[in-house]
Every structure is written in C-alpha cells, then in structure tokens.
Tab-separated table of C-alpha atoms in Angstrom:
chain	number	residue	atom	x	y	z
A	1	MET	CA	0.004	-0.021	-0.223
A	2	ASP	CA	1.480	3.081	-1.164
A	3	ASP	CA	0.988	6.378	1.006
A	4	THR	CA	3.711	8.489	-0.067
A	5	ILE	CA	2.750	12.213	0.188
A	6	THR	CA	3.142	14.009	-2.728
A	7	ILE	CA	2.332	17.373	-4.025
A	8	VAL	CA	0.979	19.127	-7.260
A	9	ASP	CA	-0.027	21.877	-8.351
A	10	TYR	CA	-3.323	23.550	-8.136
A	11	ASN	CA	-6.023	22.124	-9.872
A	12	PRO	CA	-9.451	24.071	-10.485
A	13	ASP	CA	-11.538	20.139	-10.332
A	14	TRP	CA	-10.949	20.187	-6.454
A	15	VAL	CA	-13.991	22.286	-6.303
A	16	ILE	CA	-15.704	20.635	-8.548
A	17	LEU	CA	-14.959	17.439	-6.303
A	18	PHE	CA	-15.957	19.128	-3.132
A	19	GLU	CA	-18.764	19.563	-4.530
A	20	LYS	CA	-19.787	15.992	-5.615
A	21	GLU	CA	-19.355	14.831	-1.974
A	22	ARG	CA	-21.210	17.680	-0.692
A	23	ILE	CA	-24.127	16.795	-2.604
A	24	LEU	CA	-23.461	12.955	-1.505
A	25	LEU	CA	-22.406	13.957	2.442
A	26	LYS	CA	-25.909	15.823	2.442
A	27	THR	CA	-27.441	12.589	2.021
A	28	ILE	CA	-25.675	11.047	4.601
A	29	PHE	CA	-26.273	13.647	7.509
A	30	GLU	CA	-28.967	14.693	7.349
A	31	ASP	CA	-29.248	17.067	10.451
A	32	PHE	CA	-25.732	18.386	9.638
A	33	ILE	CA	-25.352	22.350	10.084
A	34	ASP	CA	-22.319	23.124	7.373
A	35	ILE	CA	-20.258	21.419	4.996
A	36	GLN	CA	-16.884	23.394	4.351
A	37	HIS	CA	-13.779	22.998	1.805
A	38	ILE	CA	-10.718	23.500	3.706
A	39	GLY	CA	-7.057	22.450	3.535
A	40	SER	CA	-4.676	23.497	0.706
A	41	THR	CA	-7.393	22.385	-1.773
A	42	SER	CA	-9.589	25.120	-1.075
A	43	ILE	CA	-7.332	27.909	-1.835
A	44	TYR	CA	-7.306	28.569	-5.406
A	45	GLY	CA	-3.205	28.439	-6.648
A	46	LEU	CA	-1.822	26.403	-3.803
A	47	GLU	CA	-0.220	23.638	-4.296
A	48	ALA	CA	-1.570	20.708	-2.561
A	49	LYS	CA	-1.440	17.196	-1.813
A	50	PRO	CA	-4.211	16.526	-3.938
A	51	ILE	CA	-6.658	15.188	-1.673
A	52	ILE	CA	-9.830	17.020	-0.948
A	53	ASP	CA	-10.544	17.706	3.203
A	54	ILE	CA	-14.142	18.188	4.096
A	55	MET	CA	-14.995	19.833	6.849
A	56	LEU	CA	-18.535	18.942	8.185
A	57	GLY	CA	-20.239	20.871	11.476
A	58	VAL	CA	-22.764	19.285	13.494
A	59	SER	CA	-24.648	19.693	16.520
A	60	GLU	CA	-23.611	18.678	20.031
A	61	ARG	CA	-25.602	15.514	19.818
A	62	THR	CA	-23.061	11.978	19.346
A	63	LEU	CA	-20.767	13.001	15.458
A	64	VAL	CA	-21.944	10.266	14.022
A	65	ASP	CA	-24.004	7.203	14.415
A	66	LYS	CA	-23.628	3.656	13.038
A	67	LYS	CA	-26.049	4.317	10.154
A	68	GLN	CA	-23.795	6.905	9.295
A	69	ILE	CA	-20.659	5.626	9.135
A	70	ASN	CA	-22.286	2.108	7.557
A	71	MET	CA	-23.203	4.331	4.576
A	72	LEU	CA	-19.813	6.012	4.294
A	73	GLU	CA	-18.359	2.681	4.213
A	74	LEU	CA	-20.511	1.846	1.335
A	75	ASN	CA	-19.942	5.238	-0.984
A	76	GLY	CA	-15.810	4.135	-0.207
A	77	TYR	CA	-15.102	6.184	3.012
A	78	LYS	CA	-13.013	4.187	6.032
A	79	TYR	CA	-14.219	5.068	8.985
A	80	ARG	CA	-10.449	6.238	11.456
A	81	GLY	CA	-12.176	6.988	14.512
A	82	GLU	CA	-10.230	10.477	16.406
A	83	ALA	CA	-7.065	9.618	14.715
A	84	GLY	CA	-5.328	11.709	17.421
A	85	ILE	CA	-7.712	14.240	17.720
A	86	PRO	CA	-10.535	14.325	20.346
A	87	ASN	CA	-13.795	15.421	19.555
A	88	ARG	CA	-13.549	14.492	15.657
A	89	GLN	CA	-14.640	11.663	13.818
A	90	PHE	CA	-12.156	10.983	10.790
A	91	PHE	CA	-12.783	8.809	7.422
A	92	ARG	CA	-10.645	8.718	4.703
A	93	LYS	CA	-11.350	7.901	1.328
A	94	GLY	CA	-9.206	6.063	-1.141
A	95	MET	CA	-5.670	4.457	-2.004
A	96	PRO	CA	-3.650	6.893	-2.614
A	97	ARG	CA	-6.150	8.990	-0.890
A	98	THR	CA	-8.447	11.457	-1.950
A	99	HIS	CA	-11.475	12.735	-0.172
A	100	HIS	CA	-10.744	13.535	3.936
A	101	LEU	CA	-13.575	14.039	6.137
A	102	HIS	CA	-13.411	15.539	9.446
A	103	VAL	CA	-16.784	15.424	11.985
A	104	VAL	CA	-16.619	18.116	14.124
A	105	LYS	CA	-18.760	20.411	16.375
A	106	TYR	CA	-19.757	23.306	14.711
A	107	LYS	CA	-18.278	26.056	15.877
A	108	SER	CA	-16.205	24.273	17.730
A	109	ASP	CA	-11.837	25.313	18.249
A	110	PHE	CA	-11.605	22.616	15.374
A	111	TRP	CA	-13.791	24.081	12.927
A	112	LEU	CA	-13.107	27.805	13.555
A	113	GLU	CA	-9.037	27.328	13.534
A	114	HIS	CA	-9.814	25.601	10.078
A	115	LEU	CA	-11.338	28.233	8.212
A	116	LEU	CA	-9.419	30.824	10.067
A	117	PHE	CA	-6.875	29.299	8.529
A	118	ARG	CA	-8.427	28.884	5.386
A	119	ASN	CA	-9.683	32.272	4.855
A	120	TYR	CA	-6.235	34.030	5.484
A	121	LEU	CA	-4.456	32.508	2.984
A	122	ARG	CA	-7.435	33.075	0.526
A	123	ALA	CA	-6.919	36.729	1.344
A	124	PHE	CA	-3.047	37.065	1.341
A	125	PRO	CA	-2.123	34.670	-1.846
A	126	LYS	CA	1.833	35.784	-0.533
A	127	VAL	CA	1.382	34.038	2.608
A	128	ALA	CA	-0.105	31.049	0.511
A	129	GLU	CA	2.753	31.046	-1.322
A	130	GLU	CA	5.120	30.882	1.183
A	131	TYR	CA	3.164	28.107	2.883
A	132	GLY	CA	3.661	26.184	-0.394
A	133	ARG	CA	7.106	26.686	-0.476
A	134	LEU	CA	7.398	25.313	2.838
A	135	LYS	CA	5.145	21.983	1.794
A	136	LYS	CA	7.715	21.439	-1.149
A	137	ARG	CA	10.775	21.472	1.316
A	138	LEU	CA	8.957	19.525	3.678
A	139	VAL	CA	7.950	16.609	1.238
A	140	LEU	CA	11.124	16.642	-0.131
A	141	LYS	CA	12.623	15.300	3.353
A	142	TYR	CA	9.545	13.235	4.671
A	143	SER	CA	7.874	11.974	1.918
A	144	ASP	CA	7.186	8.677	3.384
A	145	ASP	CA	6.387	10.202	6.672
A	146	ARG	CA	3.142	12.023	7.593
A	147	GLY	CA	3.868	12.662	11.221
A	148	LYS	CA	7.078	14.498	10.597
A	149	TYR	CA	5.747	15.669	7.296
A	150	THR	CA	2.453	17.378	9.398
A	151	LYS	CA	4.875	18.230	12.261
A	152	GLY	CA	7.007	20.090	9.786
A	153	LYS	CA	4.038	22.315	8.849
A	154	GLY	CA	2.538	23.310	12.608
A	155	PRO	CA	4.882	26.526	13.544
A	156	PHE	CA	4.378	27.960	10.359
A	157	ILE	CA	0.818	27.239	11.050
A	158	ASN	CA	0.571	28.502	14.393
A	159	GLU	CA	2.602	31.512	13.470
A	160	VAL	CA	-0.005	32.233	10.556
A	161	LEU	CA	-3.497	31.511	13.011
A	162	GLU	CA	-1.947	33.811	15.454
A	163	LYS	CA	-1.948	36.710	12.318
A	164	ALA	CA	-5.307	35.726	11.402
A	165	GLU	CA	-6.887	36.199	14.809
A	166	MET	CA	-5.336	39.808	14.437
A	167	TRP	CA	-6.783	40.231	11.026
A	168	MET	CA	-10.066	39.349	12.232
A	169	LYS	CA	-10.117	41.392	14.775
A	170	GLU	CA	-8.891	44.513	12.892
A	171	ARG	CA	-11.679	43.829	10.704
A	172	GLY	CA	-14.204	43.871	13.244
A	173	ASP	CA	-15.038	40.020	12.193
A	174	VAL	CA	-15.851	37.552	15.073
A	175	THR	CA	-16.659	35.037	13.092
A	176	VAL	CA	-15.422	32.868	10.957
A	177	GLN	CA	-17.364	32.208	7.248
C-alpha cells in the first residue's frame, strides 16, 4: 500500500470534486449544520496534496452514528475514529487517498481554526505561496513520513493563526465564514 506524500500544482477540478462529495454528504448527514472545503485544495493557486479535505459541522449530539458510518463505508470511506484529535471523527477515502472527512462540532475550536487559516490564506496569496514553498521543502525530506511532514508545518500554521486572529479582530469580524 503506497501512502507516499506528493504535492501537486493547484487543480481547479478540486472545487468540483468537493461539490460532488458535498452532495453525497448531505444525503448521509441529514442533520448537519454546515459543510466546508478546507485544507490546501480549497485555496486557489496553492500547491497541495491531491486530497480534498472536507469539514462537516454537526450539533452537540454524537458526531456520527452507526448508520452514517455504514453509509460512508458503502461510498468508499474508511472510518478512522478520532485519529489522534479529540472530538473529531475522521474518515478517509481512496488509496491513494482522495478525500478526508472531518466530522466535528460546529463552531468548535477545530472548526474555527481551520476556517480562519483557510480564509487568511485566501485573503493573502503571498502567505499561501510561502506555505506552498514550505510544503514542497517538507515533502522532499518527509515524503514517506506523514507525521513528520505534518509536524514540520506546525510552527508556520501557528504563526499564521496568530496573524489571522489579529486580522479578524482588526476587521471587526468575530465570526469566520
């Protein structure tokens, strides 16, 4: 099973692939609050792993039930539990991976941070370019080690989140959309 990390140029089809999956997810999660395209494939022009990251926001109740897990598995998803992140239910699709689904509480810290990071990179293309360069450097070193690759992005992501929070406050915008 090849799970090597690759970074590819931006592909405008990623938006279409997200929308197709969004339609499917709406039929499985009838009580969802919101579905968002997150991660690098959601940022125009940014190089990315060719994996569509989808964040599905649900209410306080149990994040996913057995029926939803079964429906997702029938549609090619593999259930991974929390996969190291509390209060998130994680699913992946495809091998090699094509989609990641993160089911989280709507407006949780996970929800808000991912949207804030995405929106900041969309608003500041130069920062997105810098992030793309970092990812290319990291994949040269850690293409076979997803953990080290992800850890290597951590300081940059944290720095961007700090700037993004100030940016959001300066705009007088206390919500992330």
